[in-house]
Amino acid sequence: MKKISLVILFTLSTISFAQTNSSELFSINDVFIGGGSLTQFVGKIQTDESGSTNSFDFLPFIAGGAEFQLYDAFSFLPQLAVSFPKSGRDENINKLTYWLQFPVAYRYETFQLSMGPGILYNRISASGGTESLSNGVGTTDFPLPNGSSISSNLTLNLALGWNFYQDISAKVESWVINLTDSESRSFNYAISGYYHFGEIKW
Amino acid sequence: MVKFTLILSFLMTGLNTMAFTLNTNFAAAFPGEEVSVNLATHDCSNLPYTNDEILSMATEGVNKFWNKVSTSKLKIRRGQHVSVSSDFESGALCTSNTNGCVANPALSGQSQILISCNSNSTNFSSSGVLAVTANVNTSGVDIIGSVILLNNIDYSPGESALSNLSRESFISVLAHEIGHAVGLGHSPVKDSLMYYANISNRVSLGEDDMDGITYLYPREQPTSCGSVAYIQDDYKGGKPIASLLLLIGLITLSLKTRKKALLS
């Protein structure tokens, strides 16, 4: 995680930015960095004995990206985000979520609507051992996983950003996971805020 | 920077997730993406359902729970009624339980998942044990076959331990056992399907269940990066860094394009 933060900081520090509007194809209109909270698989996870399901989870993440001019008010908005790792209740299970998005955005005044594909990774890892758990009539030592596993899902993302104060914006976004598989289709959403460095000058 | 580091440390240590467990210490799982659930044809005389209803409820259970996980590639499908030996009706599931279940050789030739009603009291030490499951046929880290035995012992005239359950609870019990059949152990958390006891308001999987099935059967869209790897061989953080490099590459490409345009 430190390495990623350092690389992001290094990358951003080697170039300077200023707030101007450019209309050249594929010129960089903006570079931004921020963070927010992600809720995964809304309504699909039971959270208590009474049958409630998840509606909001606090999973903080950091994100960064750049805005490339396409045509008129349209731009290409690639982004990368990494969540903070979660450690298990017994410190045996670790989870990390990260994702890439490649949406096309349309800007209208201070609002920006974006839509496009993305890929979501969920990494689960543990370092082995056993856990003694009830089996109804006694206890059994169940093995804990020893290794890591990464799942990857294609997503369709829809987001609305609002540049509400100078270089700062807020964004609400929703992703459809497994769009074509009605059995396992699910939704994520994220709320985030960003600082915009503006157009790159060199 | 110090404040940032403190906040980061708090967030990294303050968040918890649930812990799932496995059935085997080598993370055994079915090798394919699709597994069938079959039902033995012999009569489940003490259960209030016909064999076909039981198979339908097992299908309902996997569709309600396991097949809904977005991050798992596993799809569990309805199989068929299969004729098996009487050992599945009256035999013991394990010949020894000292260090895990050593499968009864008479039951170990199965492939896929087989549900069978069974009346052997060795399998069910009390009426509280509703069903037992074992991965009876494994090869390396692959599960070839698992057997689920439903408690069909007659505790009161014409009734088994499963008779008093509601239909929804019966479905949850079947789905729980299918969870064992595909390689999962118990969860310590009550809201998980893999908790050892049944709860009345079971509507979906818990986080533990989803993590467990995802760990064993990670979905791989669109690349083949979803395999289980032992931790010592795992390149931690490789994908985020690769993704970051991709983003930096895009920015660099754009800078070069712009520079050329200015020079020309």
Short mmCIF file of N, CA and C in Angstrom, two decimals, chain A residues 1 3-4 7-9 11 15 22 24 26-28 31 41 43-51 53 58-60 64-66 68 76 78-80 82 84-90 93 95-96 98 100 102 119 121-127 131 133-137 142-154 177-178 181 183-186 199-200 202, chain B residues 1 4 8 11-13 15-25 63 67-71 75 77 125-126 129 180 185-191 196 199-207 210-212 214-216 218-223 225-232 234-237 239-241 243-244 246-248 250-251 254-255 257-259 261-262:
data_model
loop_
_atom_site.label_atom_id
_atom_site.label_comp_id
_atom_site.label_asym_id
_atom_site.label_seq_id
_atom_site.Cartn_x
_atom_site.Cartn_y
_atom_site.Cartn_z
N MET A 1 0.82 -1.20 0.00
CA MET A 1 0.00 0.00 0.00
C MET A 1 0.86 1.26 0.00
N LYS A 3 3.82 1.50 -1.19
CA LYS A 3 4.44 1.61 -2.49
C LYS A 3 3.51 2.32 -3.47
N ILE A 4 2.23 1.91 -3.44
CA ILE A 4 1.25 2.49 -4.36
C ILE A 4 1.11 3.98 -4.09
N VAL A 7 4.15 5.80 -5.37
CA VAL A 7 4.18 5.89 -6.83
C VAL A 7 3.21 6.97 -7.31
N ILE A 8 2.01 7.01 -6.69
CA ILE A 8 1.02 8.03 -7.08
C ILE A 8 1.58 9.42 -6.79
N LEU A 9 2.13 9.61 -5.59
CA LEU A 9 2.67 10.91 -5.22
C LEU A 9 3.82 11.32 -6.14
N THR A 11 4.38 10.28 -9.20
CA THR A 11 3.86 10.56 -10.54
C THR A 11 3.28 11.98 -10.61
N ILE A 15 5.04 16.33 -12.56
CA ILE A 15 4.43 17.19 -13.57
C ILE A 15 3.62 18.27 -12.87
N SER A 22 -8.78 22.74 -22.36
CA SER A 22 -8.18 22.42 -23.64
C SER A 22 -9.17 21.62 -24.46
N GLU A 24 -8.06 19.93 -27.43
CA GLU A 24 -7.33 19.05 -28.33
C GLU A 24 -7.62 17.60 -27.99
N PHE A 26 -7.45 14.01 -27.02
CA PHE A 26 -6.62 13.23 -26.10
C PHE A 26 -5.65 14.07 -25.27
N SER A 27 -5.85 15.35 -25.25
CA SER A 27 -5.07 16.15 -24.30
C SER A 27 -5.64 15.88 -22.90
N ILE A 28 -4.81 16.07 -21.92
CA ILE A 28 -5.26 15.79 -20.56
C ILE A 28 -5.93 17.03 -19.97
N VAL A 31 -6.18 15.82 -13.97
CA VAL A 31 -5.72 14.65 -13.21
C VAL A 31 -6.30 14.81 -11.81
N PHE A 41 -22.17 -5.52 -3.44
CA PHE A 41 -23.23 -6.52 -3.52
C PHE A 41 -24.44 -6.13 -2.65
N GLY A 43 -27.71 -5.58 -0.85
CA GLY A 43 -28.89 -6.41 -0.62
C GLY A 43 -28.66 -7.89 -0.76
N LYS A 44 -27.43 -8.30 -0.97
CA LYS A 44 -27.17 -9.73 -1.20
C LYS A 44 -26.52 -10.42 -0.01
N ILE A 45 -26.15 -9.67 1.01
CA ILE A 45 -25.44 -10.27 2.14
C ILE A 45 -26.29 -10.13 3.40
N GLN A 46 -26.60 -11.26 4.02
CA GLN A 46 -27.37 -11.22 5.27
C GLN A 46 -26.47 -10.70 6.38
N THR A 47 -26.99 -9.76 7.16
CA THR A 47 -26.15 -9.13 8.17
C THR A 47 -26.55 -9.43 9.60
N ASP A 48 -27.71 -10.03 9.79
CA ASP A 48 -28.07 -10.41 11.17
C ASP A 48 -29.08 -11.57 11.15
N GLU A 49 -29.45 -12.00 12.34
CA GLU A 49 -30.34 -13.15 12.44
C GLU A 49 -31.77 -12.85 12.05
N SER A 50 -32.13 -11.56 12.05
CA SER A 50 -33.52 -11.22 11.73
C SER A 50 -33.77 -11.17 10.23
N GLY A 51 -32.74 -11.35 9.44
CA GLY A 51 -32.93 -11.40 7.99
C GLY A 51 -32.60 -10.10 7.28
N THR A 53 -30.43 -7.36 5.28
CA THR A 53 -29.33 -7.49 4.31
C THR A 53 -28.58 -6.15 4.22
N PHE A 58 -18.93 0.48 5.23
CA PHE A 58 -17.85 1.46 5.22
C PHE A 58 -16.57 0.75 4.78
N LEU A 59 -16.29 0.82 3.50
CA LEU A 59 -15.04 0.27 2.97
C LEU A 59 -14.29 1.41 2.27
N PRO A 60 -13.41 2.08 2.98
CA PRO A 60 -12.73 3.24 2.39
C PRO A 60 -11.77 2.84 1.28
N GLY A 64 -7.56 7.42 -8.13
CA GLY A 64 -6.92 8.46 -8.94
C GLY A 64 -7.20 8.19 -10.40
N GLY A 65 -7.06 9.22 -11.21
CA GLY A 65 -7.30 9.03 -12.63
C GLY A 65 -6.99 10.28 -13.41
N ALA A 66 -7.29 10.23 -14.69
CA ALA A 66 -7.04 11.37 -15.57
C ALA A 66 -8.21 11.51 -16.52
N PHE A 68 -9.16 12.65 -20.31
CA PHE A 68 -8.64 12.90 -21.65
C PHE A 68 -9.75 13.49 -22.52
N PHE A 76 -12.69 11.04 -21.96
CA PHE A 76 -12.39 9.66 -21.50
C PHE A 76 -11.79 9.78 -20.11
N PRO A 78 -10.30 7.38 -17.45
CA PRO A 78 -9.80 6.16 -16.80
C PRO A 78 -9.44 6.39 -15.33
N GLN A 79 -9.77 5.42 -14.50
CA GLN A 79 -9.53 5.56 -13.06
C GLN A 79 -9.05 4.24 -12.47
N LEU A 80 -8.31 4.36 -11.41
CA LEU A 80 -7.87 3.20 -10.63
C LEU A 80 -8.19 3.47 -9.17
N VAL A 82 -8.12 1.61 -5.07
CA VAL A 82 -7.72 0.50 -4.20
C VAL A 82 -8.35 0.72 -2.83
N PHE A 84 -8.85 0.03 1.27
CA PHE A 84 -7.99 -0.32 2.39
C PHE A 84 -8.20 -1.80 2.69
N PRO A 85 -7.13 -2.51 3.01
CA PRO A 85 -7.31 -3.94 3.31
C PRO A 85 -8.13 -4.14 4.58
N LYS A 86 -8.92 -5.21 4.55
CA LYS A 86 -9.69 -5.56 5.75
C LYS A 86 -9.03 -6.77 6.39
N SER A 87 -8.85 -6.73 7.69
CA SER A 87 -8.28 -7.91 8.36
C SER A 87 -9.40 -8.68 9.05
N GLY A 88 -9.21 -9.97 9.13
CA GLY A 88 -10.25 -10.83 9.65
C GLY A 88 -10.50 -10.65 11.13
N ARG A 89 -11.64 -11.18 11.56
CA ARG A 89 -12.01 -11.12 12.98
C ARG A 89 -10.92 -11.77 13.83
N ASP A 90 -10.40 -12.90 13.36
CA ASP A 90 -9.34 -13.57 14.08
C ASP A 90 -7.98 -13.33 13.41
N ILE A 93 -8.15 -13.92 8.05
CA ILE A 93 -8.68 -13.65 6.71
C ILE A 93 -8.42 -12.19 6.35
N LYS A 95 -8.79 -9.23 3.19
CA LYS A 95 -9.47 -8.93 1.93
C LYS A 95 -8.99 -7.60 1.38
N LEU A 96 -8.86 -7.56 0.07
CA LEU A 96 -8.47 -6.33 -0.60
C LEU A 96 -9.29 -6.22 -1.89
N TYR A 98 -9.90 -3.88 -5.40
CA TYR A 98 -9.38 -2.83 -6.27
C TYR A 98 -10.04 -2.93 -7.63
N LEU A 100 -10.55 -1.02 -11.81
CA LEU A 100 -10.20 -0.12 -12.91
C LEU A 100 -11.48 0.23 -13.64
N PHE A 102 -13.09 2.51 -17.12
CA PHE A 102 -12.78 3.22 -18.38
C PHE A 102 -14.04 3.88 -18.93
N ILE A 119 -13.37 -3.14 -14.44
CA ILE A 119 -13.08 -4.49 -13.93
C ILE A 119 -12.80 -4.39 -12.43
N TYR A 121 -11.65 -6.32 -8.90
CA TYR A 121 -10.91 -7.45 -8.32
C TYR A 121 -11.19 -7.55 -6.82
N ASN A 122 -11.40 -8.75 -6.35
CA ASN A 122 -11.52 -8.99 -4.91
C ASN A 122 -10.52 -10.07 -4.53
N ARG A 123 -9.62 -9.73 -3.63
CA ARG A 123 -8.58 -10.68 -3.22
C ARG A 123 -8.87 -11.12 -1.78
N ILE A 124 -8.86 -12.43 -1.56
CA ILE A 124 -9.07 -13.01 -0.23
C ILE A 124 -7.85 -13.84 0.09
N SER A 125 -7.29 -13.65 1.27
CA SER A 125 -6.11 -14.45 1.61
C SER A 125 -6.09 -14.79 3.10
N ALA A 126 -5.37 -15.83 3.40
CA ALA A 126 -5.18 -16.25 4.79
C ALA A 126 -3.92 -17.11 4.85
N SER A 127 -3.45 -17.33 6.07
CA SER A 127 -2.18 -18.05 6.18
C SER A 127 -2.30 -19.37 6.92
N GLU A 131 -9.52 -23.65 13.02
CA GLU A 131 -10.42 -22.94 13.93
C GLU A 131 -11.40 -23.97 14.50
N LEU A 133 -14.67 -25.08 15.88
CA LEU A 133 -16.05 -24.58 15.81
C LEU A 133 -17.04 -25.68 16.16
N SER A 134 -18.19 -25.27 16.64
CA SER A 134 -19.22 -26.23 17.00
C SER A 134 -19.74 -26.95 15.77
N ASN A 135 -20.04 -28.22 15.95
CA ASN A 135 -20.69 -28.97 14.87
C ASN A 135 -22.07 -29.46 15.29
N GLY A 136 -22.55 -28.94 16.40
CA GLY A 136 -23.89 -29.30 16.87
C GLY A 136 -23.85 -30.23 18.05
N VAL A 137 -22.93 -31.19 18.05
CA VAL A 137 -22.84 -32.14 19.16
C VAL A 137 -21.46 -32.08 19.84
N PHE A 142 -11.78 -26.97 12.05
CA PHE A 142 -11.91 -26.73 10.61
C PHE A 142 -10.68 -25.99 10.11
N PRO A 143 -10.12 -26.41 8.97
CA PRO A 143 -8.94 -25.72 8.42
C PRO A 143 -9.30 -24.32 7.92
N LEU A 144 -8.39 -23.39 8.14
CA LEU A 144 -8.51 -22.05 7.55
C LEU A 144 -7.75 -22.06 6.23
N PRO A 145 -8.14 -21.22 5.29
CA PRO A 145 -7.43 -21.22 4.01
C PRO A 145 -5.97 -20.84 4.16
N ASN A 146 -5.15 -21.43 3.30
CA ASN A 146 -3.72 -21.14 3.31
C ASN A 146 -3.31 -20.69 1.91
N GLY A 147 -3.46 -19.41 1.65
CA GLY A 147 -3.14 -18.89 0.32
C GLY A 147 -4.03 -17.73 -0.03
N SER A 148 -3.99 -17.37 -1.28
CA SER A 148 -4.82 -16.25 -1.71
C SER A 148 -5.62 -16.63 -2.93
N SER A 149 -6.67 -15.89 -3.15
CA SER A 149 -7.54 -16.15 -4.28
C SER A 149 -8.06 -14.80 -4.78
N ILE A 150 -8.01 -14.59 -6.08
CA ILE A 150 -8.45 -13.31 -6.63
C ILE A 150 -9.58 -13.56 -7.62
N SER A 151 -10.70 -12.94 -7.38
CA SER A 151 -11.79 -13.01 -8.35
C SER A 151 -11.82 -11.72 -9.14
N SER A 152 -12.22 -11.81 -10.39
CA SER A 152 -12.31 -10.61 -11.21
C SER A 152 -13.65 -10.58 -11.93
N ASN A 153 -14.29 -9.43 -11.91
CA ASN A 153 -15.60 -9.27 -12.52
C ASN A 153 -15.63 -8.06 -13.44
N LEU A 154 -16.23 -8.24 -14.60
CA LEU A 154 -16.47 -7.09 -15.47
C LEU A 154 -17.65 -6.30 -14.92
N ILE A 177 -22.60 -5.56 -11.72
CA ILE A 177 -21.63 -6.67 -11.82
C ILE A 177 -22.32 -7.86 -12.47
N ASN A 178 -21.65 -8.49 -13.40
CA ASN A 178 -22.22 -9.62 -14.14
C ASN A 178 -23.53 -9.22 -14.83
N ASP A 181 -25.48 -12.01 -16.55
CA ASP A 181 -25.83 -13.22 -15.79
C ASP A 181 -26.90 -12.86 -14.75
N GLU A 183 -28.58 -14.61 -12.83
CA GLU A 183 -28.52 -15.37 -11.59
C GLU A 183 -27.64 -14.68 -10.55
N SER A 184 -26.50 -14.18 -11.00
CA SER A 184 -25.54 -13.63 -10.04
C SER A 184 -25.30 -12.13 -10.24
N ARG A 185 -26.22 -11.48 -10.94
CA ARG A 185 -26.05 -10.03 -11.15
C ARG A 185 -26.18 -9.31 -9.81
N SER A 186 -25.33 -8.33 -9.60
CA SER A 186 -25.42 -7.57 -8.36
C SER A 186 -24.96 -6.14 -8.60
N GLU A 199 -5.48 20.83 -15.88
CA GLU A 199 -4.77 20.44 -17.11
C GLU A 199 -3.27 20.33 -16.86
N ILE A 200 -2.63 19.36 -17.52
CA ILE A 200 -1.19 19.17 -17.37
C ILE A 200 -0.44 20.14 -18.29
N TRP A 202 3.58 21.34 -19.50
CA TRP A 202 4.98 20.93 -19.47
C TRP A 202 5.83 21.91 -20.25
N MET B 1 1.41 14.47 6.95
CA MET B 1 1.77 13.09 6.59
C MET B 1 1.61 12.15 7.78
N PHE B 4 -2.00 11.55 8.25
CA PHE B 4 -2.45 10.64 7.20
C PHE B 4 -2.09 9.18 7.55
N LEU B 8 -4.57 6.13 8.28
CA LEU B 8 -4.40 4.91 7.48
C LEU B 8 -4.27 3.69 8.40
N LEU B 11 -7.60 2.81 9.99
CA LEU B 11 -8.51 2.17 9.05
C LEU B 11 -8.10 0.74 8.75
N MET B 12 -6.79 0.52 8.67
CA MET B 12 -6.31 -0.82 8.32
C MET B 12 -6.48 -1.81 9.46
N THR B 13 -6.47 -1.32 10.70
CA THR B 13 -6.60 -2.26 11.82
C THR B 13 -8.00 -2.27 12.40
N LEU B 15 -10.99 -2.36 10.80
CA LEU B 15 -12.06 -2.99 10.06
C LEU B 15 -12.00 -4.51 10.19
N ASN B 16 -13.17 -5.10 10.35
CA ASN B 16 -13.20 -6.55 10.51
C ASN B 16 -14.02 -7.20 9.43
N THR B 17 -13.70 -8.43 9.13
CA THR B 17 -14.55 -9.22 8.26
C THR B 17 -14.78 -10.56 8.98
N MET B 18 -15.61 -11.41 8.41
CA MET B 18 -15.90 -12.69 9.06
C MET B 18 -14.89 -13.73 8.59
N ALA B 19 -14.79 -14.78 9.36
CA ALA B 19 -13.83 -15.83 9.01
C ALA B 19 -14.58 -17.07 8.55
N PHE B 20 -14.30 -17.51 7.36
CA PHE B 20 -14.86 -18.77 6.89
C PHE B 20 -13.82 -19.86 7.09
N THR B 21 -14.25 -21.10 7.06
CA THR B 21 -13.31 -22.22 7.16
C THR B 21 -13.58 -23.19 6.02
N LEU B 22 -12.68 -24.16 5.90
CA LEU B 22 -12.78 -25.12 4.80
C LEU B 22 -13.00 -26.52 5.35
N ASN B 23 -13.37 -27.43 4.46
CA ASN B 23 -13.54 -28.82 4.85
C ASN B 23 -12.22 -29.56 4.90
N THR B 24 -11.27 -29.13 4.08
CA THR B 24 -9.98 -29.82 4.00
C THR B 24 -8.85 -28.81 4.14
N ASN B 25 -7.70 -29.26 4.62
CA ASN B 25 -6.58 -28.33 4.79
C ASN B 25 -5.85 -28.07 3.48
N ASN B 63 -30.11 -22.26 -5.83
CA ASN B 63 -30.46 -21.06 -6.60
C ASN B 63 -30.67 -19.85 -5.69
N ASN B 67 -25.75 -20.02 -6.03
CA ASN B 67 -25.62 -19.57 -7.42
C ASN B 67 -25.72 -18.06 -7.57
N LYS B 68 -26.00 -17.37 -6.49
CA LYS B 68 -26.18 -15.91 -6.58
C LYS B 68 -24.91 -15.12 -6.33
N VAL B 69 -23.83 -15.81 -6.04
CA VAL B 69 -22.61 -15.07 -5.66
C VAL B 69 -21.90 -14.54 -6.92
N SER B 70 -21.80 -13.23 -7.02
CA SER B 70 -21.24 -12.60 -8.22
C SER B 70 -19.77 -12.94 -8.43
N THR B 71 -19.05 -13.13 -7.34
CA THR B 71 -17.60 -13.32 -7.44
C THR B 71 -17.20 -14.79 -7.53
N LYS B 75 -21.49 -22.93 -10.44
CA LYS B 75 -22.93 -23.06 -10.63
C LYS B 75 -23.32 -24.49 -10.24
N ARG B 77 -26.19 -27.28 -10.17
CA ARG B 77 -27.41 -27.55 -10.94
C ARG B 77 -28.13 -28.79 -10.44
N SER B 125 -25.60 -39.03 15.89
CA SER B 125 -25.50 -39.40 17.30
C SER B 125 -26.70 -38.93 18.11
N SER B 126 -27.44 -37.96 17.60
CA SER B 126 -28.66 -37.53 18.29
C SER B 126 -29.64 -36.98 17.25
N VAL B 129 -28.69 -33.90 15.09
CA VAL B 129 -27.86 -33.94 13.87
C VAL B 129 -28.79 -34.21 12.69
N HIS B 180 -20.96 -27.68 2.47
CA HIS B 180 -19.90 -28.63 2.88
C HIS B 180 -19.44 -29.46 1.67
N GLY B 185 -16.19 -25.30 5.28
CA GLY B 185 -16.40 -25.72 6.66
C GLY B 185 -17.41 -24.79 7.32
N HIS B 186 -17.47 -24.87 8.64
CA HIS B 186 -18.42 -24.02 9.37
C HIS B 186 -17.92 -22.60 9.51
N SER B 187 -18.86 -21.72 9.82
CA SER B 187 -18.54 -20.32 10.11
C SER B 187 -18.89 -20.06 11.58
N PRO B 188 -18.13 -19.19 12.24
CA PRO B 188 -18.47 -18.87 13.62
C PRO B 188 -19.60 -17.84 13.74
N VAL B 189 -20.09 -17.36 12.62
CA VAL B 189 -21.03 -16.24 12.64
C VAL B 189 -22.46 -16.70 12.37
N LYS B 190 -23.39 -16.28 13.22
CA LYS B 190 -24.77 -16.76 13.11
C LYS B 190 -25.47 -16.37 11.82
N ASP B 191 -25.11 -15.22 11.27
CA ASP B 191 -25.82 -14.81 10.06
C ASP B 191 -25.29 -15.49 8.80
N TYR B 196 -23.24 -23.53 12.28
CA TYR B 196 -23.61 -24.94 12.50
C TYR B 196 -25.11 -25.15 12.73
N ILE B 199 -31.08 -20.98 11.48
CA ILE B 199 -31.81 -19.84 12.03
C ILE B 199 -33.08 -19.65 11.21
N SER B 200 -34.09 -19.08 11.84
CA SER B 200 -35.41 -19.05 11.20
C SER B 200 -35.48 -18.04 10.05
N ASN B 201 -34.77 -16.94 10.15
CA ASN B 201 -34.88 -15.91 9.11
C ASN B 201 -33.67 -15.94 8.17
N ARG B 202 -33.55 -16.99 7.45
CA ARG B 202 -32.42 -17.12 6.52
C ARG B 202 -32.87 -16.61 5.15
N VAL B 203 -32.36 -15.48 4.73
CA VAL B 203 -32.79 -14.92 3.44
C VAL B 203 -31.69 -14.95 2.37
N SER B 204 -30.44 -14.89 2.81
CA SER B 204 -29.35 -14.94 1.84
C SER B 204 -28.07 -15.38 2.53
N LEU B 205 -27.01 -15.46 1.76
CA LEU B 205 -25.72 -15.86 2.34
C LEU B 205 -25.18 -14.74 3.22
N GLY B 206 -24.34 -15.11 4.18
CA GLY B 206 -23.60 -14.11 4.94
C GLY B 206 -22.29 -13.78 4.23
N GLU B 207 -21.60 -12.78 4.74
CA GLU B 207 -20.34 -12.37 4.11
C GLU B 207 -19.33 -13.52 4.11
N MET B 210 -20.01 -15.97 1.31
CA MET B 210 -19.62 -15.43 0.00
C MET B 210 -18.10 -15.44 -0.15
N ASP B 211 -17.41 -15.09 0.93
CA ASP B 211 -15.94 -15.12 0.87
C ASP B 211 -15.43 -16.54 0.64
N GLY B 212 -16.05 -17.48 1.34
CA GLY B 212 -15.61 -18.87 1.25
C GLY B 212 -15.78 -19.43 -0.15
N THR B 214 -16.13 -17.76 -2.86
CA THR B 214 -15.28 -16.99 -3.78
C THR B 214 -13.84 -17.46 -3.69
N TYR B 215 -13.39 -17.77 -2.48
CA TYR B 215 -12.02 -18.25 -2.30
C TYR B 215 -11.79 -19.56 -3.07
N LEU B 216 -12.77 -20.46 -2.95
CA LEU B 216 -12.59 -21.77 -3.60
C LEU B 216 -12.88 -21.74 -5.10
N PRO B 218 -13.09 -18.75 -7.49
CA PRO B 218 -13.09 -17.35 -7.92
C PRO B 218 -13.52 -17.17 -9.36
N ARG B 219 -14.37 -16.19 -9.59
CA ARG B 219 -14.80 -15.89 -10.96
C ARG B 219 -13.63 -15.26 -11.72
N GLU B 220 -13.53 -15.54 -13.00
CA GLU B 220 -12.35 -15.11 -13.76
C GLU B 220 -12.73 -14.32 -15.00
N GLN B 221 -13.27 -13.14 -14.82
CA GLN B 221 -13.64 -12.31 -15.95
C GLN B 221 -12.60 -11.21 -16.12
N PRO B 222 -12.05 -10.91 -17.23
CA PRO B 222 -12.12 -11.71 -18.45
C PRO B 222 -10.87 -12.57 -18.59
N THR B 223 -9.93 -12.43 -17.65
CA THR B 223 -8.67 -13.19 -17.74
C THR B 223 -8.69 -14.38 -16.81
N CYS B 225 -7.14 -15.02 -14.04
CA CYS B 225 -6.35 -14.64 -12.87
C CYS B 225 -7.05 -15.03 -11.58
N GLY B 226 -7.99 -15.94 -11.65
CA GLY B 226 -8.76 -16.23 -10.46
C GLY B 226 -8.43 -17.54 -9.78
N SER B 227 -7.22 -18.02 -9.89
CA SER B 227 -6.91 -19.31 -9.29
C SER B 227 -6.44 -19.16 -7.85
N VAL B 228 -6.55 -20.25 -7.11
CA VAL B 228 -6.06 -20.26 -5.74
C VAL B 228 -4.55 -20.48 -5.77
N ALA B 229 -3.80 -19.65 -5.08
CA ALA B 229 -2.34 -19.80 -5.06
C ALA B 229 -1.87 -19.87 -3.62
N TYR B 230 -0.88 -20.69 -3.35
CA TYR B 230 -0.34 -20.72 -2.01
C TYR B 230 0.36 -19.42 -1.72
N ILE B 231 0.28 -18.99 -0.49
CA ILE B 231 0.65 -17.61 -0.17
C ILE B 231 2.13 -17.34 -0.40
N GLN B 232 2.97 -18.36 -0.23
CA GLN B 232 4.39 -18.11 -0.43
C GLN B 232 4.75 -17.89 -1.90
N ASP B 234 2.60 -16.33 -3.94
CA ASP B 234 1.72 -15.29 -4.43
C ASP B 234 2.47 -13.97 -4.55
N TYR B 235 2.27 -13.30 -5.67
CA TYR B 235 2.87 -11.99 -5.87
C TYR B 235 1.89 -10.96 -5.34
N LYS B 236 2.06 -10.59 -4.08
CA LYS B 236 1.09 -9.72 -3.42
C LYS B 236 1.08 -8.34 -4.07
N GLY B 237 -0.10 -7.85 -4.31
CA GLY B 237 -0.25 -6.49 -4.81
C GLY B 237 0.16 -6.33 -6.26
N LYS B 239 -1.41 -6.92 -9.09
CA LYS B 239 -2.41 -6.37 -9.99
C LYS B 239 -2.63 -4.87 -9.79
N PRO B 240 -2.73 -4.36 -8.54
CA PRO B 240 -2.89 -2.92 -8.41
C PRO B 240 -1.71 -2.16 -9.00
N ILE B 241 -0.50 -2.67 -8.81
CA ILE B 241 0.67 -1.98 -9.32
C ILE B 241 0.66 -2.03 -10.85
N SER B 243 -1.94 -2.21 -12.71
CA SER B 243 -2.99 -1.31 -13.15
C SER B 243 -2.53 0.13 -13.08
N LEU B 244 -1.80 0.46 -12.04
CA LEU B 244 -1.28 1.81 -11.87
C LEU B 244 -0.30 2.14 -12.99
N LEU B 246 -0.34 0.87 -15.91
CA LEU B 246 -1.14 1.05 -17.11
C LEU B 246 -1.65 2.49 -17.20
N LEU B 247 -2.13 2.99 -16.07
CA LEU B 247 -2.65 4.36 -16.02
C LEU B 247 -1.54 5.36 -16.30
N ILE B 248 -0.38 5.15 -15.70
CA ILE B 248 0.76 6.05 -15.92
C ILE B 248 1.17 6.01 -17.39
N LEU B 250 -0.76 5.42 -19.94
CA LEU B 250 -1.75 6.19 -20.71
C LEU B 250 -1.43 7.68 -20.65
N ILE B 251 -1.09 8.15 -19.46
CA ILE B 251 -0.77 9.57 -19.28
C ILE B 251 0.48 9.93 -20.09
N SER B 254 -0.19 10.12 -23.74
CA SER B 254 -0.89 11.35 -24.06
C SER B 254 0.06 12.54 -24.11
N LEU B 255 1.00 12.59 -23.15
CA LEU B 255 1.98 13.68 -23.10
C LEU B 255 2.84 13.69 -24.36
N THR B 257 2.12 12.42 -27.31
CA THR B 257 1.29 12.78 -28.47
C THR B 257 1.16 14.30 -28.56
N ARG B 258 0.91 14.89 -27.38
CA ARG B 258 0.72 16.33 -27.35
C ARG B 258 2.01 17.06 -27.71
N LYS B 259 3.15 16.54 -27.22
CA LYS B 259 4.44 17.19 -27.48
C LYS B 259 4.73 17.18 -28.98
N ALA B 261 2.61 17.03 -31.38
CA ALA B 261 1.68 17.94 -32.04
C ALA B 261 2.18 19.38 -31.94
N LEU B 262 2.75 19.74 -30.81
CA LEU B 262 3.25 21.10 -30.61
C LEU B 262 4.49 21.37 -31.46
#
